[in-house]
Amino acid sequence: EPEVTQTPSHQVTQMGQEVILRCVPISNHLYFYWYRQILGQKVEFLVSFYNNEISEKSEIFDDQFSVERPDGSNFTLKIRSTKLEDSAMYFCASNQLPGGYTFGSGTRLTVV
Amino acid sequence: GDSVTQMEGPVTLSEEAFLTINCTYTATGYPSLFWYVQYPGEGLQLLLKATKADDKGSNKGFEATYRKETTSFHLEKGSVQVSDSAVYFCALSDLRGSGNTGKLIFGQGTTLQVKP
């Protein structure tokens, strides 16, 4: 069964550093998403991406965040200057049509 | 805006007990409804879904019926096992809203603990 692959599984970074979280969506999917889950809390939508542009973003997705699909395979989330409160599990998801998803196993980001 | 509310956890049951996890939603359109499960240390797995009123989603002994009149999508299982211990998330996606981005809106999650 096709999978969404996320790397790394765990990343530790210092406050103020830039991080890039990587995802390889399922190859024939067209819609891509990032979500985050702060420890013990609910899963929150960050951004959706379709046709090489952001189609929707949440209030969380401020100027410190950006997404890119640089080579038609990878889908990346960049945080320019990390804060302690960015520590969370970040999930990538992809979909062929809106509304049905395959999630990756997540990247646990720890900002120290 | 659209939202999902789940019953507070944790829910602690003995093996073979009957499970209900309540989920209600608020949506202006006609959302699809989902249950996701997250086992310890793992990602989100789709458990079941329903795309229109009165649809019943089912998988692995779990069931949920889309009730438009009560705006609910309660998860049930007749006989839980220790291996069902996990966090369960109810979610909706309104394909007619938000420019059809299909984003998921999650409830806060309910932790289920099943004891032998």
CSV table of C-alpha atoms in Angstrom, one decimal:
chain,number,residue,atom,x,y,z
A,1,GLU,CA,0.0,0.0,0.0
A,2,PRO,CA,1.4,3.4,-0.9
A,3,GLU,CA,2.7,5.5,2.0
A,4,VAL,CA,3.5,9.1,2.8
A,5,THR,CA,7.1,9.2,4.0
A,6,GLN,CA,8.3,11.8,6.5
A,7,THR,CA,11.9,12.6,7.5
A,8,PRO,CA,13.4,12.9,9.9
A,9,SER,CA,11.3,11.1,12.5
A,10,HIS,CA,12.7,13.3,15.3
A,11,GLN,CA,14.6,16.6,15.0
A,12,VAL,CA,16.0,18.6,17.9
A,13,THR,CA,17.0,22.2,17.1
A,14,GLN,CA,18.0,25.3,19.0
A,15,MET,CA,15.6,28.2,19.3
A,16,GLY,CA,16.1,30.7,16.5
A,17,GLN,CA,17.4,28.1,14.0
A,18,GLU,CA,15.8,27.2,10.7
A,19,VAL,CA,14.4,23.7,10.2
A,20,ILE,CA,13.1,22.0,7.2
A,21,LEU,CA,10.7,19.0,7.6
A,22,ARG,CA,10.5,16.8,4.6
A,23,CYS,CA,7.7,14.7,3.2
A,24,VAL,CA,7.3,12.5,0.1
A,25,PRO,CA,3.6,12.3,-0.7
A,26,ILE,CA,2.0,9.5,-2.7
A,27,SER,CA,3.0,9.9,-6.3
A,28,ASN,CA,-0.3,10.4,-8.0
A,29,HIS,CA,-1.8,12.6,-5.3
A,30,LEU,CA,-2.5,16.2,-6.0
A,31,TYR,CA,-3.4,17.8,-2.7
A,32,PHE,CA,-0.8,18.2,0.1
A,33,TYR,CA,-1.2,19.2,3.7
A,34,TRP,CA,0.7,19.9,6.9
A,35,TYR,CA,-0.8,19.5,10.3
A,36,ARG,CA,0.7,19.8,13.8
A,37,GLN,CA,0.0,18.2,17.1
A,38,ILE,CA,1.3,19.8,20.3
A,39,LEU,CA,1.9,17.1,22.9
A,40,GLY,CA,-1.4,15.9,24.4
A,41,GLN,CA,-3.5,18.3,22.3
A,42,LYS,CA,-5.5,18.0,19.2
A,43,VAL,CA,-4.3,17.9,15.6
A,44,GLU,CA,-4.3,21.4,14.0
A,45,PHE,CA,-4.4,22.3,10.3
A,46,LEU,CA,-1.5,24.4,9.1
A,47,VAL,CA,-1.6,24.6,5.4
A,48,SER,CA,-2.9,23.0,2.2
A,49,PHE,CA,-1.1,23.0,-1.1
A,50,TYR,CA,-2.5,22.4,-4.6
A,51,ASN,CA,-1.3,23.1,-8.1
A,52,ASN,CA,2.0,24.4,-6.8
A,53,GLU,CA,0.5,27.0,-4.5
A,54,ILE,CA,-1.0,27.4,-1.1
A,55,SER,CA,-4.7,26.9,-1.3
A,56,GLU,CA,-5.5,27.6,2.4
A,57,LYS,CA,-3.6,28.4,5.5
A,58,SER,CA,-4.5,28.7,9.2
A,59,GLU,CA,-3.7,31.5,11.6
A,60,ILE,CA,-0.8,29.4,12.9
A,61,PHE,CA,0.9,29.5,9.5
A,62,ASP,CA,2.5,32.9,9.9
A,63,ASP,CA,5.4,34.4,8.1
A,64,GLN,CA,7.8,32.1,9.9
A,65,PHE,CA,6.4,29.2,8.0
A,66,SER,CA,6.7,28.3,4.3
A,67,VAL,CA,6.0,25.3,2.1
A,68,GLU,CA,7.6,24.2,-1.1
A,69,ARG,CA,7.3,21.3,-3.6
A,70,PRO,CA,10.8,21.8,-5.2
A,71,ASP,CA,11.1,18.8,-7.5
A,72,GLY,CA,7.6,17.3,-8.0
A,73,SER,CA,8.4,14.6,-5.4
A,74,ASN,CA,9.2,16.2,-2.1
A,75,PHE,CA,6.9,18.5,-0.1
A,76,THR,CA,8.7,20.5,2.6
A,77,LEU,CA,7.7,22.7,5.5
A,78,LYS,CA,10.3,25.3,6.6
A,79,ILE,CA,10.2,27.1,9.9
A,80,ARG,CA,12.6,30.1,9.6
A,81,SER,CA,13.3,30.9,13.2
A,82,THR,CA,12.0,28.3,15.6
A,83,LYS,CA,10.4,29.1,18.9
A,84,LEU,CA,9.9,26.9,21.9
A,85,GLU,CA,6.2,26.8,21.1
A,86,ASP,CA,6.9,25.2,17.7
A,87,SER,CA,7.8,22.0,19.5
A,88,ALA,CA,5.2,19.5,18.3
A,89,MET,CA,4.6,16.5,16.1
A,90,TYR,CA,4.2,17.6,12.4
A,91,PHE,CA,2.2,15.4,10.1
A,92,CYS,CA,2.2,15.6,6.3
A,93,ALA,CA,-0.7,14.2,4.4
A,94,SER,CA,-1.6,13.8,0.8
A,95,ASN,CA,-4.8,13.2,-1.1
A,96,GLN,CA,-5.9,12.5,-4.7
A,97,LEU,CA,-9.2,14.4,-4.1
A,98,PRO,CA,-10.1,16.7,-1.3
A,99,GLY,CA,-11.5,14.9,1.7
A,100,GLY,CA,-9.6,11.6,1.8
A,101,TYR,CA,-6.1,11.4,3.2
A,102,THR,CA,-3.0,9.4,3.8
A,103,PHE,CA,-1.0,10.6,6.7
A,104,GLY,CA,2.7,10.2,7.2
A,105,SER,CA,4.0,8.9,10.5
A,106,GLY,CA,5.1,12.4,11.6
A,107,THR,CA,8.2,14.3,12.6
A,108,ARG,CA,8.7,15.2,16.2
A,109,LEU,CA,10.3,18.6,16.4
A,110,THR,CA,11.8,19.6,19.7
A,111,VAL,CA,13.0,23.2,20.1
A,112,VAL,CA,15.4,23.8,23.0
B,1,GLY,CA,-16.5,28.2,11.8
B,2,ASP,CA,-16.8,24.5,11.6
B,3,SER,CA,-15.8,22.5,14.7
B,4,VAL,CA,-15.8,19.0,16.3
B,5,THR,CA,-16.4,18.2,19.9
B,6,GLN,CA,-15.6,14.9,21.5
B,7,MET,CA,-16.3,13.4,24.9
B,8,GLU,CA,-13.6,14.0,27.5
B,9,GLY,CA,-11.2,11.1,28.2
B,10,PRO,CA,-9.6,9.0,29.3
B,11,VAL,CA,-12.2,6.2,28.8
B,12,THR,CA,-11.2,3.1,30.7
B,13,LEU,CA,-12.9,-0.2,30.0
B,14,SER,CA,-12.4,-3.8,30.6
B,15,GLU,CA,-11.7,-6.2,27.8
B,16,GLU,CA,-14.9,-7.2,25.9
B,17,ALA,CA,-16.8,-4.2,27.2
B,18,PHE,CA,-19.0,-2.1,24.9
B,19,LEU,CA,-17.5,1.2,23.7
B,20,THR,CA,-19.1,4.5,22.8
B,21,ILE,CA,-17.1,7.7,22.1
B,22,ASN,CA,-19.4,10.6,21.5
B,23,CYS,CA,-18.7,13.1,18.7
B,24,THR,CA,-20.8,16.1,17.6
B,25,TYR,CA,-20.0,18.6,15.0
B,26,THR,CA,-20.9,22.1,13.8
B,27,ALA,CA,-20.7,22.8,10.1
B,28,THR,CA,-22.4,25.2,7.8
B,29,GLY,CA,-22.3,22.8,4.8
B,30,TYR,CA,-22.4,19.1,4.3
B,31,PRO,CA,-19.2,17.7,5.7
B,32,SER,CA,-17.7,14.2,5.4
B,33,LEU,CA,-17.0,12.7,8.8
B,34,PHE,CA,-14.1,10.6,9.9
B,35,TRP,CA,-12.6,8.7,12.8
B,36,TYR,CA,-8.9,8.5,13.1
B,37,VAL,CA,-6.9,6.4,15.5
B,38,GLN,CA,-3.4,7.1,16.9
B,39,TYR,CA,-1.6,4.3,18.6
B,40,PRO,CA,1.2,5.2,21.0
B,41,GLY,CA,4.1,6.7,19.2
B,42,GLU,CA,2.6,6.4,15.8
B,43,GLY,CA,0.8,8.6,13.3
B,44,LEU,CA,-2.8,8.9,12.3
B,45,GLN,CA,-4.7,6.1,10.7
B,46,LEU,CA,-8.1,6.4,9.1
B,47,LEU,CA,-10.4,4.1,11.0
B,48,LEU,CA,-13.7,4.8,9.2
B,49,LYS,CA,-15.6,7.5,7.4
B,50,ALA,CA,-19.0,8.5,6.2
B,51,THR,CA,-19.7,11.0,3.5
B,52,LYS,CA,-23.4,11.7,3.8
B,53,ALA,CA,-26.3,11.6,6.2
B,54,ASP,CA,-27.4,8.1,7.4
B,55,ASP,CA,-24.2,6.5,6.0
B,56,LYS,CA,-22.6,4.1,8.4
B,57,GLY,CA,-18.8,3.7,8.4
B,58,SER,CA,-17.3,0.5,9.7
B,59,ASN,CA,-13.9,-1.1,10.1
B,60,LYS,CA,-12.3,-3.6,12.5
B,61,GLY,CA,-15.5,-4.0,14.5
B,62,PHE,CA,-15.9,-0.2,14.9
B,63,GLU,CA,-19.0,1.6,13.6
B,64,ALA,CA,-20.2,5.1,13.4
B,65,THR,CA,-23.4,6.5,11.8
B,66,TYR,CA,-23.7,10.0,10.3
B,67,ARG,CA,-26.7,11.6,12.0
B,68,LYS,CA,-27.5,14.9,10.5
B,69,GLU,CA,-30.5,15.5,12.7
B,70,THR,CA,-28.3,15.3,15.9
B,71,THR,CA,-25.1,16.5,14.2
B,72,SER,CA,-23.4,13.4,15.6
B,73,PHE,CA,-21.0,10.7,14.6
B,74,HIS,CA,-20.5,8.5,17.7
B,75,LEU,CA,-18.0,5.7,17.5
B,76,GLU,CA,-19.1,2.3,18.8
B,77,LYS,CA,-17.6,-1.2,19.2
B,78,GLY,CA,-19.3,-4.1,20.7
B,79,SER,CA,-16.4,-5.8,22.4
B,80,VAL,CA,-13.1,-3.9,22.9
B,81,GLN,CA,-9.7,-5.5,23.1
B,82,VAL,CA,-6.5,-4.4,24.9
B,83,SER,CA,-5.0,-3.8,21.4
B,84,ASP,CA,-7.7,-1.1,20.9
B,85,SER,CA,-6.0,1.1,23.4
B,86,ALA,CA,-5.2,4.3,21.6
B,87,VAL,CA,-6.3,7.9,21.1
B,88,TYR,CA,-9.3,8.3,18.8
B,89,PHE,CA,-10.0,11.5,16.9
B,90,CYS,CA,-13.2,12.5,15.3
B,91,ALA,CA,-12.8,14.9,12.3
B,92,LEU,CA,-14.8,16.6,9.5
B,93,SER,CA,-13.9,17.8,6.1
B,94,ASP,CA,-16.3,20.1,4.3
B,95,LEU,CA,-15.7,19.7,0.6
B,96,ARG,CA,-18.0,22.6,-0.2
B,97,GLY,CA,-16.2,25.1,2.0
B,98,SER,CA,-12.8,26.7,2.1
B,99,GLY,CA,-12.3,26.6,-1.6
B,100,ASN,CA,-12.5,22.8,-1.6
B,101,THR,CA,-9.1,22.4,0.0
B,102,GLY,CA,-10.5,19.5,1.9
B,103,LYS,CA,-8.8,20.4,5.2
B,104,LEU,CA,-9.6,18.2,8.2
B,105,ILE,CA,-10.9,19.8,11.4
B,106,PHE,CA,-10.2,17.5,14.4
B,107,GLY,CA,-11.8,17.1,17.7
B,108,GLN,CA,-9.6,17.1,20.8
B,109,GLY,CA,-9.1,13.3,20.9
B,110,THR,CA,-10.3,10.7,23.4
B,111,THR,CA,-7.9,8.3,25.0
B,112,LEU,CA,-9.2,4.8,25.3
B,113,GLN,CA,-7.5,2.4,27.8
B,114,VAL,CA,-8.6,-1.2,27.8
B,115,LYS,CA,-7.6,-3.4,30.7
B,116,PRO,CA,-7.3,-7.1,30.5
